[in-house]
Rosetta silent file (secondary structure, phi, psi, omega in degrees, C-alpha in Angstrom):
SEQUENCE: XXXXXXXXXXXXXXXXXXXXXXXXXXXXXXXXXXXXXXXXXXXXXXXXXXXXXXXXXXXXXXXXXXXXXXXXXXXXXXXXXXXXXXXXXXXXXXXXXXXXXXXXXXXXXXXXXXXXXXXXXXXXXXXXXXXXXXXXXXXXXXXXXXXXXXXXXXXXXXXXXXXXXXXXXXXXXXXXXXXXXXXXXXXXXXXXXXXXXXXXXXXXXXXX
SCORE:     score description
SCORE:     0.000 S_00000001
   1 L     0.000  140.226  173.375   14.325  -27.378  -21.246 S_00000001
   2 E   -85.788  144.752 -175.672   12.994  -29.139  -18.388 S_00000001
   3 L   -53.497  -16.615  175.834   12.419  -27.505  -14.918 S_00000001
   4 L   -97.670  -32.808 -165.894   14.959  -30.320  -12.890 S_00000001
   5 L   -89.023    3.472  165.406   17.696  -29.310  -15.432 S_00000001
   6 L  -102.247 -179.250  154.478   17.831  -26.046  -14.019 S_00000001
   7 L   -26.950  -29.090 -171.346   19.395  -24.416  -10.852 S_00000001
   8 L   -46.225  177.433  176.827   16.438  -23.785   -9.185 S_00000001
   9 L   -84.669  155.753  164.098   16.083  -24.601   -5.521 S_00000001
  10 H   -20.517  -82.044 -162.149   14.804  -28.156   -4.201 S_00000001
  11 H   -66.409   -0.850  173.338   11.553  -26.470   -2.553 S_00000001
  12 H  -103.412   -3.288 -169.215   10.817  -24.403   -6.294 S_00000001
  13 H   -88.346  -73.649  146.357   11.423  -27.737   -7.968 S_00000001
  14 H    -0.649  -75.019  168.690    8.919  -29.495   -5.493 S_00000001
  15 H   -18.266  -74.056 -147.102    6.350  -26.579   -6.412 S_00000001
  16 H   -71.007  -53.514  175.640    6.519  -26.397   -9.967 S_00000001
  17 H   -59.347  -20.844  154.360    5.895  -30.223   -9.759 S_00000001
  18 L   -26.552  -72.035 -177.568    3.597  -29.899   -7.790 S_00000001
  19 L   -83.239  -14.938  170.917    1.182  -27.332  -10.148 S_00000001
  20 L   108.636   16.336 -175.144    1.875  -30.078  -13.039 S_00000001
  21 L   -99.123  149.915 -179.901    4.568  -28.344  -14.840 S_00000001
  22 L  -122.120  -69.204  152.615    7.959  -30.563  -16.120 S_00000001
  23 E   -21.855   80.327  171.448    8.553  -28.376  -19.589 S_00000001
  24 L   -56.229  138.048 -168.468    9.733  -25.036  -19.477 S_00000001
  25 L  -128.160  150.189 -173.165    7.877  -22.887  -22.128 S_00000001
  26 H    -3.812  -77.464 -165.638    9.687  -20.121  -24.223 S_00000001
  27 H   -72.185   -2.584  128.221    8.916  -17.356  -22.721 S_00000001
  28 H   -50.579  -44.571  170.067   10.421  -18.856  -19.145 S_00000001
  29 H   -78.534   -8.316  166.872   13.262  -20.166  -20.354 S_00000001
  30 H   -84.584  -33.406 -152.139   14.332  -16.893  -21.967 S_00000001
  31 H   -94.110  -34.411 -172.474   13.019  -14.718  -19.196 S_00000001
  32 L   -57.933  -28.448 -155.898   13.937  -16.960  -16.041 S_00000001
  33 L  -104.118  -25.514 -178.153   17.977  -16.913  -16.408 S_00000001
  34 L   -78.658  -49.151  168.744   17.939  -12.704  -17.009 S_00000001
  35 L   -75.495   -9.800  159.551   15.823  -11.975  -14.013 S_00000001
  36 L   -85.464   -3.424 -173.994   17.855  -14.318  -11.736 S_00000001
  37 L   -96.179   -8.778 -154.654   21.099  -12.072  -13.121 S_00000001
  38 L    84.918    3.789  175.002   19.293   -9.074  -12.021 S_00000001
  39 L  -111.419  175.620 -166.364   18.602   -7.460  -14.926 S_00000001
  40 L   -72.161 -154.105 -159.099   15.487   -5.582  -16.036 S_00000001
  41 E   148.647  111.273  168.476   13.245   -7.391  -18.667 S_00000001
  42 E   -89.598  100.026 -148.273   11.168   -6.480  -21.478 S_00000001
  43 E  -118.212  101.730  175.198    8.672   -9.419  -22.454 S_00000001
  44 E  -103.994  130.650 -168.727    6.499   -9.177  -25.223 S_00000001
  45 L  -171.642  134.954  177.336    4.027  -12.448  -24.942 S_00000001
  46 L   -89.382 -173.482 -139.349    0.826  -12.642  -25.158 S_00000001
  47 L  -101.223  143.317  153.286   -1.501  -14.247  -22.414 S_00000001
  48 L    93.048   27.559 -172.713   -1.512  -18.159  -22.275 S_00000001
  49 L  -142.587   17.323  168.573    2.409  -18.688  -22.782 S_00000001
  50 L    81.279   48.730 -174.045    3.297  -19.341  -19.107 S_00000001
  51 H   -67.730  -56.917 -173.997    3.886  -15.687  -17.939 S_00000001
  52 H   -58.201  -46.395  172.083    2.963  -15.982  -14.395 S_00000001
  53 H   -53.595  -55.621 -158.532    6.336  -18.304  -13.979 S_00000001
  54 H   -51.978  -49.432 -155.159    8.541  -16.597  -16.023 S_00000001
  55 H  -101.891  -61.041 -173.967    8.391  -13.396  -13.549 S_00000001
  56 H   -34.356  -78.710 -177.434    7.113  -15.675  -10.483 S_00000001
  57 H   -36.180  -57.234  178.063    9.718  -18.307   -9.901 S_00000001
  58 H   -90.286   -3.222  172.319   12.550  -15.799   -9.721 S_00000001
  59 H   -67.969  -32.733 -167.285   10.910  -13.336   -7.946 S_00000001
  60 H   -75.365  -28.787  166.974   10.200  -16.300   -5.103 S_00000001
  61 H   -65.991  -26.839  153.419   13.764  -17.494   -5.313 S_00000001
  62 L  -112.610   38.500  172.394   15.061  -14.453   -4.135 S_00000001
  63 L   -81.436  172.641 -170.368   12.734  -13.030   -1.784 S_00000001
  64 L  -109.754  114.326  158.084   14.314  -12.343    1.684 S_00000001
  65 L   -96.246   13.858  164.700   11.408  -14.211    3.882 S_00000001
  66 L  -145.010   58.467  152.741   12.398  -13.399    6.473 S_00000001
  67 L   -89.081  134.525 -162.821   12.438   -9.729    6.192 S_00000001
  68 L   -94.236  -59.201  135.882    8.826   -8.123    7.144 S_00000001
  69 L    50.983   84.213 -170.556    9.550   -5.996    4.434 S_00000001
  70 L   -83.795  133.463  173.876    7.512   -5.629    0.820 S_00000001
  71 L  -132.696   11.413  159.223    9.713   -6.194   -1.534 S_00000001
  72 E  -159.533  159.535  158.847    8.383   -6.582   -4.872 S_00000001
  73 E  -106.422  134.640  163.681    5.140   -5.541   -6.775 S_00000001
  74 E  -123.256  120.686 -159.762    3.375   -6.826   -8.830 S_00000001
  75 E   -81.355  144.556  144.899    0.860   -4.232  -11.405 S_00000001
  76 E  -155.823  159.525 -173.763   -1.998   -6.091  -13.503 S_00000001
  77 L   -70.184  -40.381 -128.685   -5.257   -4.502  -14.902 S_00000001
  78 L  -131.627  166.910 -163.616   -8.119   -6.613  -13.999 S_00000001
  79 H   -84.258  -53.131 -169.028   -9.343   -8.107  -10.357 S_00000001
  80 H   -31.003  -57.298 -164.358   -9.328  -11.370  -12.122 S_00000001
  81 H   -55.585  -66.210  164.465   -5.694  -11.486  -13.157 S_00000001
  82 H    21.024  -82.158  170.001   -4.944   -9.951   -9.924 S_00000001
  83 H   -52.982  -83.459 -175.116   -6.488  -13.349   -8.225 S_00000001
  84 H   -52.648  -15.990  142.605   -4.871  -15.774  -10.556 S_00000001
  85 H   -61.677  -47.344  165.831   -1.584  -14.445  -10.160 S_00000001
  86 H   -42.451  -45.095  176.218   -1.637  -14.508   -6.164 S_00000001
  87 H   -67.230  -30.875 -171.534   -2.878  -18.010   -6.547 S_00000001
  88 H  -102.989   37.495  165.030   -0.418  -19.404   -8.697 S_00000001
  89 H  -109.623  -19.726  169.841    2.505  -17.228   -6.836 S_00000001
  90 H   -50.092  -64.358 -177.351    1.017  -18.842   -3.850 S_00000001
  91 H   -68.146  -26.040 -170.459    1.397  -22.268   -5.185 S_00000001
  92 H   -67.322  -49.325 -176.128    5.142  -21.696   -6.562 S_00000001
  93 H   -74.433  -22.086  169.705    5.908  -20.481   -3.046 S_00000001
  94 L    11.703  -42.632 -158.320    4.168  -23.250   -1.403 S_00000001
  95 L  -124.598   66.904 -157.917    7.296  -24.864    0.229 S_00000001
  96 L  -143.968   94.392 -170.829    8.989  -21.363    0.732 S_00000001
  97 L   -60.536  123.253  169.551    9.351  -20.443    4.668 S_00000001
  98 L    92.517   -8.702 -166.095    7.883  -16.975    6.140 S_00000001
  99 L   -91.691  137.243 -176.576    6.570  -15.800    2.611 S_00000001
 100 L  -117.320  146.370 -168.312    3.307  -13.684    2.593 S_00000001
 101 L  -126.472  128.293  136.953    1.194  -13.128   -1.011 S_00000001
 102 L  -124.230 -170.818  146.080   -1.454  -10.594   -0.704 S_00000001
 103 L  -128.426  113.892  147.343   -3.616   -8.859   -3.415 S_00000001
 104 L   -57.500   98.774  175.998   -5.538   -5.123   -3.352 S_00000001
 105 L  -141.423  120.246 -163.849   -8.024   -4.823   -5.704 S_00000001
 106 L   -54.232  140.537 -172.556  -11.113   -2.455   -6.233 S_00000001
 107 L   106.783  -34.992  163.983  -14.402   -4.313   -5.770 S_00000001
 108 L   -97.214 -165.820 -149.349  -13.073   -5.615   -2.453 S_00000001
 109 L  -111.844  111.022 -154.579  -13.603   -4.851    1.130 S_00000001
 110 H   -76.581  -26.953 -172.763  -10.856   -2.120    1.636 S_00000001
 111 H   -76.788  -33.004  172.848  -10.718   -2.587    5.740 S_00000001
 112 H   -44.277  -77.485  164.873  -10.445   -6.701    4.605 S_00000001
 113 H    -9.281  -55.619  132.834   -7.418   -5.374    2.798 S_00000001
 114 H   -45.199  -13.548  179.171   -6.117   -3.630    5.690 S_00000001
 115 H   -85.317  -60.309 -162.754   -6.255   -6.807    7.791 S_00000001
 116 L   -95.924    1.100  164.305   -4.154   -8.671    5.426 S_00000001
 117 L  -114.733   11.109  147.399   -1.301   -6.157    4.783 S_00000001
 118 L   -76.846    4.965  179.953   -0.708   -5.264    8.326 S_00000001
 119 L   -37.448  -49.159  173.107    0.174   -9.117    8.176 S_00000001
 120 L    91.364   74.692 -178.809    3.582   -7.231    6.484 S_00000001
 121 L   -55.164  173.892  155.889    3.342   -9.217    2.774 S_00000001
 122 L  -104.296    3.476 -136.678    7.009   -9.647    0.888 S_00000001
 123 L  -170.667  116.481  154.461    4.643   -9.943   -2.418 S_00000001
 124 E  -141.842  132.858  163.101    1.643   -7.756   -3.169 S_00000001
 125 E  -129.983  141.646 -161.132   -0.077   -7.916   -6.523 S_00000001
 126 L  -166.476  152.003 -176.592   -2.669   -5.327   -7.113 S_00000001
 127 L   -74.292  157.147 -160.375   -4.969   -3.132  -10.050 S_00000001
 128 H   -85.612  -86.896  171.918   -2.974    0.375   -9.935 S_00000001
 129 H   -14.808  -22.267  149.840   -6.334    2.264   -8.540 S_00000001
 130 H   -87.824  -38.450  174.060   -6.433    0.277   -5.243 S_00000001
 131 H   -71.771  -42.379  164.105   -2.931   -0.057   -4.637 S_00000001
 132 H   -60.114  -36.763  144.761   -2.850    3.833   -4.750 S_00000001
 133 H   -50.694  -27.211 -179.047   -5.417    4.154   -2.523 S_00000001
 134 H   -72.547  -61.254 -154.895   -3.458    1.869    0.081 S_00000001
 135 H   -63.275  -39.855  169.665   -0.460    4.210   -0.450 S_00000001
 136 H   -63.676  -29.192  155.234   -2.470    7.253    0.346 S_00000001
 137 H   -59.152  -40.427  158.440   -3.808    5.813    3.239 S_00000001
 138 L    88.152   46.681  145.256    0.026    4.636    4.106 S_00000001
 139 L   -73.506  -30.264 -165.709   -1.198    0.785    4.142 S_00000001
 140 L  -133.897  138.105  170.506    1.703   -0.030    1.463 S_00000001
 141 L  -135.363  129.797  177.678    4.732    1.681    1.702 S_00000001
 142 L  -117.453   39.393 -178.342    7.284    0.849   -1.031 S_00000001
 143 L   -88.789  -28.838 -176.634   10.684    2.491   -0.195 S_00000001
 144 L  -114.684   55.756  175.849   12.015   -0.608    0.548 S_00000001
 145 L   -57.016  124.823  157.146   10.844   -2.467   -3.267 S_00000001
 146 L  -117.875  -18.832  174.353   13.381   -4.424   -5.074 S_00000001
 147 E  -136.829  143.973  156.934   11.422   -5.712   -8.056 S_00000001
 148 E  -111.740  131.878 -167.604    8.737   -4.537   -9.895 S_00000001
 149 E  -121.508  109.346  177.258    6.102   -6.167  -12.458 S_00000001
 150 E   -89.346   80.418 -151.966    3.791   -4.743  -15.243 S_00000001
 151 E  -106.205  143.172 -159.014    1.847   -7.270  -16.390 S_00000001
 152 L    46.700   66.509 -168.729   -0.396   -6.820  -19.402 S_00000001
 153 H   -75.961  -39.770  165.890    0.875   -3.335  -19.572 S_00000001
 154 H   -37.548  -61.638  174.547   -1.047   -2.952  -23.044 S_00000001
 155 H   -49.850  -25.581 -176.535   -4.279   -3.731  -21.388 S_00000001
 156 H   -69.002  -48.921  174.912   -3.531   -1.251  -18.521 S_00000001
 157 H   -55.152  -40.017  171.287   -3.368    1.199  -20.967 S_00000001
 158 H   -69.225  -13.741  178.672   -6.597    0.455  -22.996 S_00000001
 159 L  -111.196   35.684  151.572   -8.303    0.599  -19.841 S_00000001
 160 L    87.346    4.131  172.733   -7.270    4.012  -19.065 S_00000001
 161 L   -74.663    4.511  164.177   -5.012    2.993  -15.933 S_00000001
 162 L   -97.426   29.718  149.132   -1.460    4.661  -17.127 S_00000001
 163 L  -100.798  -12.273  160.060   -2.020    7.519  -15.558 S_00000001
 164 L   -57.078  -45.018  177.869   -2.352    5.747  -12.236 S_00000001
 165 H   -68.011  -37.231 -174.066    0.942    3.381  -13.174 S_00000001
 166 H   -59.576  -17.432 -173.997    2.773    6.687  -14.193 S_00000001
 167 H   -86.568  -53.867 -149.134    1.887    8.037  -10.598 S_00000001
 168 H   -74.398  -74.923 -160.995    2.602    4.679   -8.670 S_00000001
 169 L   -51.290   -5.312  150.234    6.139    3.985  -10.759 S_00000001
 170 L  -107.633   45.396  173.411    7.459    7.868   -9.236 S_00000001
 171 L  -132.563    6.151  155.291    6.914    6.584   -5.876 S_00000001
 172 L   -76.800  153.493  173.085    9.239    3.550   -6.394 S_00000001
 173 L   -81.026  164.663 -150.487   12.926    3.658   -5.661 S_00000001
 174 L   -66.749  -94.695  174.403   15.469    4.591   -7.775 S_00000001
 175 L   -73.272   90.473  175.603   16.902    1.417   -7.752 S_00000001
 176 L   -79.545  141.255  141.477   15.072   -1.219   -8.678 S_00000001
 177 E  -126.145  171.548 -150.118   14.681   -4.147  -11.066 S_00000001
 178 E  -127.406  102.794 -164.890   11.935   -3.724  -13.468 S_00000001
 179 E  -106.601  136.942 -176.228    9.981   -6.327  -15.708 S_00000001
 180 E  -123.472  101.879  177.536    7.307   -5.256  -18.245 S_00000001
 181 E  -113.710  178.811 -147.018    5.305   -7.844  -20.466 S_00000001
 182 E  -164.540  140.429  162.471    3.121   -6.526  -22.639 S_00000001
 183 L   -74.676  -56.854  136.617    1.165   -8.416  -25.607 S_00000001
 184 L  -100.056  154.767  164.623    1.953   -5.412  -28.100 S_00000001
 185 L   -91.311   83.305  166.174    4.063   -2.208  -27.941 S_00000001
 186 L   -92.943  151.803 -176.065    2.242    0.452  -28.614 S_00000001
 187 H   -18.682  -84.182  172.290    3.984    3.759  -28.549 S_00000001
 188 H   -28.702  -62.822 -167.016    2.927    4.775  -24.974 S_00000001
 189 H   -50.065  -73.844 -157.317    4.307    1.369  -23.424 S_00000001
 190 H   -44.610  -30.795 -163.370    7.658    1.462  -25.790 S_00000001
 191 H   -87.786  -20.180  176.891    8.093    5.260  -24.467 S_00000001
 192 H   -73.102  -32.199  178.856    7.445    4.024  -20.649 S_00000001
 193 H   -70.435  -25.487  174.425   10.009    1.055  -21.015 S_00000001
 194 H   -63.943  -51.701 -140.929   12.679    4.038  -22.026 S_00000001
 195 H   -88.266  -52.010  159.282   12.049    6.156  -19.222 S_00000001
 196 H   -20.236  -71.707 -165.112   11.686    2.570  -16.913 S_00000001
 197 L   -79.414  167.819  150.328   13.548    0.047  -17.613 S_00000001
 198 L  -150.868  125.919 -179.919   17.562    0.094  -17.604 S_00000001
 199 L    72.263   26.498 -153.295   19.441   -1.305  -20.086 S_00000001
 200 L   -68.286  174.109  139.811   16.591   -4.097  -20.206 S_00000001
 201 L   -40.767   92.326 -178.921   16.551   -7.804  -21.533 S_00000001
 202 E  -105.269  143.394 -163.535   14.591   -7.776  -24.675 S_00000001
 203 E  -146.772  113.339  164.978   12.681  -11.461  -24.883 S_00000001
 204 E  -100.521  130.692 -177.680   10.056  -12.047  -27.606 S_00000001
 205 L  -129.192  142.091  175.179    7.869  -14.961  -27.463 S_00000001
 206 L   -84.629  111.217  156.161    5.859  -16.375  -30.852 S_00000001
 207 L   -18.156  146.813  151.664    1.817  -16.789  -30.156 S_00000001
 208 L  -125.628    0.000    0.000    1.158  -20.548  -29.470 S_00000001
């Protein structure tokens, strides 16, 4: 499906065209119409299949921007990913009034960090080990969160970070929606998406 045949808004259409995309790929067009319903979402897709959209695009369509307000997180292991999601949630919001992107990540300058979330982000994406430092410091406050994202939750795990997500995810609110992709399901994930998710969306996408 192409990216004009859907619903989206004018200024997400504008974006997308923008970053060079026309073509919706799998795992967006399965993931995109279930996270605009509100429901939770279980993704298994590996890196390189258009990820960053699938979860982006509807998170950006229904932020409030102009609420001060953080309202959704996003989890990834590594500084890198970190960066290349903020940039390309950056460019999707691009024509998207009032919206603030930041990222928290270990490795950076924590008082920089402090600078740019008293800003008051709608959108933080951050490695679980910095963003809990922020919350113990009570730079990020998340009471009033409406979506949350776990992205390459397999990798979080191999690199010894789920005991940090298990700590950050009982300091979220109750209600919530909750998206997890994950390249495999190993046990540990599949038993976090029980006690997590509710009632999710399950959307498999085939390696390209």
């Amino acid at each position: 499906m192409q990216f004009e045949q859907t619903a989206l808004s004018r200024e997400m259409q504008r974006a997308i065209q923008d970053m060079g995309f026309t073509e919706m790929t799998e795992v967006q067009e399965k993931t995109i119409p279930k996270m605009m319903e509100g429901k939770d979402v279980i993704a298994k897709a590996p890196t390189g299949t258009g990820k960053t959209c699938a979860f982006g695009v509807p998170i950006i369509e229904r932020i409030d921007g102009e609420s001060d307000a953080l309202q959704c997180l996003i989890l990834a292991p590594t500084r890198e990913l970190t960066s290349q999601i903020t940039e390309d949630m950056r460019a999707m919001a691009k024509y998207k009034e009032g919206l603030r992107i930041v990222s928290v990540y270990g490795g950076q300058s924590m008082q920089r960090q402090i600078e740019h979330l008293k800003k008051k982000p709608q959108i933080i994406v951050a490695t679980p080990g910095r963003l809990l430092d922020h919350i113990k410091r009570k730079t990020v406050k998340l009471h009033a969160l409406k979506t949350v994202v776990l992205d390459e939750a397999d990798e979080m795990l191999d690199m010894g970070f789920i005991h940090d997500v298990k700590k950050i995810i009982s300091l979220l609110p109750v209600k919530k929606q909750t998206l997890l992709f994950s390249a495999t399901m190993p046990p540990e994930i599949q038993a976090l998406t029980e006690k997590l998710l509710h009632n999710p969306a399950v959307v498999e996408v085939t390696p390209v």
